[in-house]
mmCIF file of C-alpha atoms in Angstrom:
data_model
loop_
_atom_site.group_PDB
_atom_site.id
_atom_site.type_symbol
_atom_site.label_atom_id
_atom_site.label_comp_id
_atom_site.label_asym_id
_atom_site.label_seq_id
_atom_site.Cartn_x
_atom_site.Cartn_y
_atom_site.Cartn_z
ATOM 1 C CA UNK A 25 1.140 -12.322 9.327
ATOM 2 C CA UNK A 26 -2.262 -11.248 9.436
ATOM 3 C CA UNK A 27 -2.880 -7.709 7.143
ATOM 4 C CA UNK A 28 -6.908 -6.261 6.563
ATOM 5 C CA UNK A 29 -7.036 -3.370 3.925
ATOM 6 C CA UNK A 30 -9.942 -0.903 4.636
ATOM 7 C CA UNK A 31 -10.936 2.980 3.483
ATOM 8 C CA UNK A 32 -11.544 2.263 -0.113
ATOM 9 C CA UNK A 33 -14.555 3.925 -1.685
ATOM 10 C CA UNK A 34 -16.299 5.962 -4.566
ATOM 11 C CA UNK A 35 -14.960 9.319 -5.450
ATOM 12 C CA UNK A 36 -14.753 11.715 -7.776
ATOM 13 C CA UNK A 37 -11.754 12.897 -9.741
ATOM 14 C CA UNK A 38 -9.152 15.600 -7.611
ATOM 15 C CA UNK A 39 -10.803 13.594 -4.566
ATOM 16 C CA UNK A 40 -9.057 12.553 -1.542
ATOM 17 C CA UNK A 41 -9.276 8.651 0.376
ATOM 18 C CA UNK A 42 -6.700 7.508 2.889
ATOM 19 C CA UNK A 43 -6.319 3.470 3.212
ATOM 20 C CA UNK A 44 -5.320 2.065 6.475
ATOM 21 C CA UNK A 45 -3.819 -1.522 6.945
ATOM 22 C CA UNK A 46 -4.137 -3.062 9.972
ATOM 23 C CA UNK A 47 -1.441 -5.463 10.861
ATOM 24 C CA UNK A 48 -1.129 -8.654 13.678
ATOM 25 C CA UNK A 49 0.928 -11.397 14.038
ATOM 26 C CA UNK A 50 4.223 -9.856 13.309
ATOM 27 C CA UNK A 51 6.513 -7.165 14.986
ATOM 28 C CA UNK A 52 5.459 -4.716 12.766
ATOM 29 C CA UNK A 53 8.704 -2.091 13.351
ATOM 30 C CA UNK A 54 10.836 -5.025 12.072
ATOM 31 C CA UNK A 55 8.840 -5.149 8.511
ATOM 32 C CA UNK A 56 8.851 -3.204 5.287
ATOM 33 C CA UNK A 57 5.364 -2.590 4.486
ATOM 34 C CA UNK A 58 4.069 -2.444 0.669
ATOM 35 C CA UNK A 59 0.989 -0.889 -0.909
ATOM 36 C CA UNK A 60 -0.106 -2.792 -4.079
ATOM 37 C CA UNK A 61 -3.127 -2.501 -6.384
ATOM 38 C CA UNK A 62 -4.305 -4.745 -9.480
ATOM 39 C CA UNK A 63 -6.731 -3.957 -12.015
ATOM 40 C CA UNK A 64 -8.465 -6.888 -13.289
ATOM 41 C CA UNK A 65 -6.101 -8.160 -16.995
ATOM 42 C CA UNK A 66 -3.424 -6.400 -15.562
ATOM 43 C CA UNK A 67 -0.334 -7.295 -13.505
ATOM 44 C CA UNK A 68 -0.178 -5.928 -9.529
ATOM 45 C CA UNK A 69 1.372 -2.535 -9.123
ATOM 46 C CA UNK A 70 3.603 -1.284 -6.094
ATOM 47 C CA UNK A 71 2.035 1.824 -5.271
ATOM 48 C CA UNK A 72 4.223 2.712 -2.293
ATOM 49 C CA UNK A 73 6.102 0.505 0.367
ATOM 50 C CA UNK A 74 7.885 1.849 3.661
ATOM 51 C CA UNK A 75 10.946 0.317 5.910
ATOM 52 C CA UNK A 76 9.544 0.936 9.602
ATOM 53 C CA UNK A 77 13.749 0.081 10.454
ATOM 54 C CA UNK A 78 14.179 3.559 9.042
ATOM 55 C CA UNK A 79 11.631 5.218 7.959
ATOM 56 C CA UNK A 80 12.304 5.325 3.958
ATOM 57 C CA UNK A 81 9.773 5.499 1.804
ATOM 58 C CA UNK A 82 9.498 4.798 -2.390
ATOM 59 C CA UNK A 83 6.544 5.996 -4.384
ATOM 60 C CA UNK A 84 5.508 4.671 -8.247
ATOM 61 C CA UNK A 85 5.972 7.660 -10.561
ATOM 62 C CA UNK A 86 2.363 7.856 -11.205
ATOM 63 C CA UNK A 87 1.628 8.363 -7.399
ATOM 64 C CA UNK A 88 4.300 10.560 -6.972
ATOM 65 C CA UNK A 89 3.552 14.079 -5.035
ATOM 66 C CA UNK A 90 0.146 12.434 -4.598
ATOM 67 C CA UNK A 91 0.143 9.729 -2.153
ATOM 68 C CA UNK A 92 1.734 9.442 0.981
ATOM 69 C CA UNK A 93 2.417 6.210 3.051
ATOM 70 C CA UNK A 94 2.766 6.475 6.419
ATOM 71 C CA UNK A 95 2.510 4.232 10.030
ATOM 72 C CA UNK A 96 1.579 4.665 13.641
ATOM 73 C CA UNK A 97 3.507 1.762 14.930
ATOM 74 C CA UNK A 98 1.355 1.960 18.665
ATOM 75 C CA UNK A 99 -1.463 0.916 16.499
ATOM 76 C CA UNK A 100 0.563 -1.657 13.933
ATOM 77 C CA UNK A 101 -1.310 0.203 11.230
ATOM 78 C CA UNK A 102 -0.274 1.670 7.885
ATOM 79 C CA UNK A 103 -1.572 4.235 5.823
ATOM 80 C CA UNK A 104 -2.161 5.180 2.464
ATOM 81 C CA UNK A 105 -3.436 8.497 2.094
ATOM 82 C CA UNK A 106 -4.415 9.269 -1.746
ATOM 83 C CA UNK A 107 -4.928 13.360 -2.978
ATOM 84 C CA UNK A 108 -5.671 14.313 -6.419
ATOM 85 C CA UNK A 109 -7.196 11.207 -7.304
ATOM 86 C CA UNK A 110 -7.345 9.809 -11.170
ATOM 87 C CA UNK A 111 -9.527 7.590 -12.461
ATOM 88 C CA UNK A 112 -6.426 5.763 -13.593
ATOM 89 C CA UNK A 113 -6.025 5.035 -9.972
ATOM 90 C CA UNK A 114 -9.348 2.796 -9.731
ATOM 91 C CA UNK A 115 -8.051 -0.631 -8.638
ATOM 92 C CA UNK A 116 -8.406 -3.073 -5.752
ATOM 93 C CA UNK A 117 -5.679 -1.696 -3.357
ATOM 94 C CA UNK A 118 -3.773 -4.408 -1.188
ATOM 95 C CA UNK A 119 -1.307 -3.915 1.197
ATOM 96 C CA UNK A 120 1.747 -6.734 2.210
ATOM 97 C CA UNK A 121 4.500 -6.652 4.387
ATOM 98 C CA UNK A 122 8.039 -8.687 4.506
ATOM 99 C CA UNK A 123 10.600 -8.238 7.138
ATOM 100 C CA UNK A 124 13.241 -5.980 5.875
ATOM 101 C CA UNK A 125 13.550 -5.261 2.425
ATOM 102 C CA UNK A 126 14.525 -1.903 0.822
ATOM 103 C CA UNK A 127 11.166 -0.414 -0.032
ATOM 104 C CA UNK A 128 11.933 0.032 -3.820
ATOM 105 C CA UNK A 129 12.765 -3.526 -3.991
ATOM 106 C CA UNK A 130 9.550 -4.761 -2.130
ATOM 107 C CA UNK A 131 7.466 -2.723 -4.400
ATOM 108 C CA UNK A 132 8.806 -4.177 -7.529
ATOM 109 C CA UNK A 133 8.025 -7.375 -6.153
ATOM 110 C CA UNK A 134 11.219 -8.657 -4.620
ATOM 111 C CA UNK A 135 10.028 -11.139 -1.491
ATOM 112 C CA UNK A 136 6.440 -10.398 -2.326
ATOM 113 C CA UNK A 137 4.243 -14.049 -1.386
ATOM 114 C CA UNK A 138 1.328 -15.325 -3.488
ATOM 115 C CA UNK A 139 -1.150 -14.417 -0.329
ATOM 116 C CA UNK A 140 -3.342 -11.539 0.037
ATOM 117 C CA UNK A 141 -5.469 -10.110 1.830
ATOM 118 C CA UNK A 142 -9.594 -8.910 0.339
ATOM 119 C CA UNK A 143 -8.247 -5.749 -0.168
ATOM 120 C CA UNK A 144 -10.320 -2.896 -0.846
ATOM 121 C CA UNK A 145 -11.932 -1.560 -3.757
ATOM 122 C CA UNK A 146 -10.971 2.283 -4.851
ATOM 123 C CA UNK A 147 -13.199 3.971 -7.725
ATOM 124 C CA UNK A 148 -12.483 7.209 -9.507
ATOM 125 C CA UNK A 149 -15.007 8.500 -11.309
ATOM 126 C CA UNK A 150 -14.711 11.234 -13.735
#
């Protein structure tokens, strides 16, 4: 399982960014596939994971109505696209991927591995 994080970047407060996550290795439409971010002292975060089996989706509260996840499974990519950006959402954003777990579950850490990617660096300024 091979995952590269890219799209992060500087912007300002009510900004947009969308993340992609380019997958290989796997057979991506068999995986649930998790958005994660860590700020440095504090613990890693499920932002947002999806199950490609069927499509559901589960969001952290304080993403919520903000971001969306999303795939295009001809391209083994996922998405993270970010509106109304807070500076409270400045973090290194990773993504990770395990082969079929309930999303809610994956982003709470169930099946999560100790192996990540460089991820990619999102700033929000005020």
């Amino acid at each position: 399982v091979q995952l590269v994080e890219s799209g992060g970047g500087l912007v300002q407060a009510g900004g947009s960014l969308r993340l992609s996550c380019a997958a290989s290795g796997f057979t991506f439409d068999d995986y649930t596939i998790g958005w994660f971010r860590q700020v440095p002292g504090k613990a890693r975060e499920g932002v947002s994971c999806i199950a490609l089996s069927d499509g559901s989706t589960y969001y952290a509260d304080s993403v919520s109505g903000r971001f969306t996840i999303s795939t295009d499974v001809s391209k083994n990519t996922a998405y993270l696209q970010m509106n109304g950006l807070k500076p409270e959402d400045t973090a290194v954003y990773y993504c990770a991927a395990e082969s079929r777990l309930p999303p809610a579950w994956y982003c709470s850490g169930y099946g999560l591995r100790d192996s990540w990617g460089q991820g990619t660096q999102v700033t929000v300024s005020s």
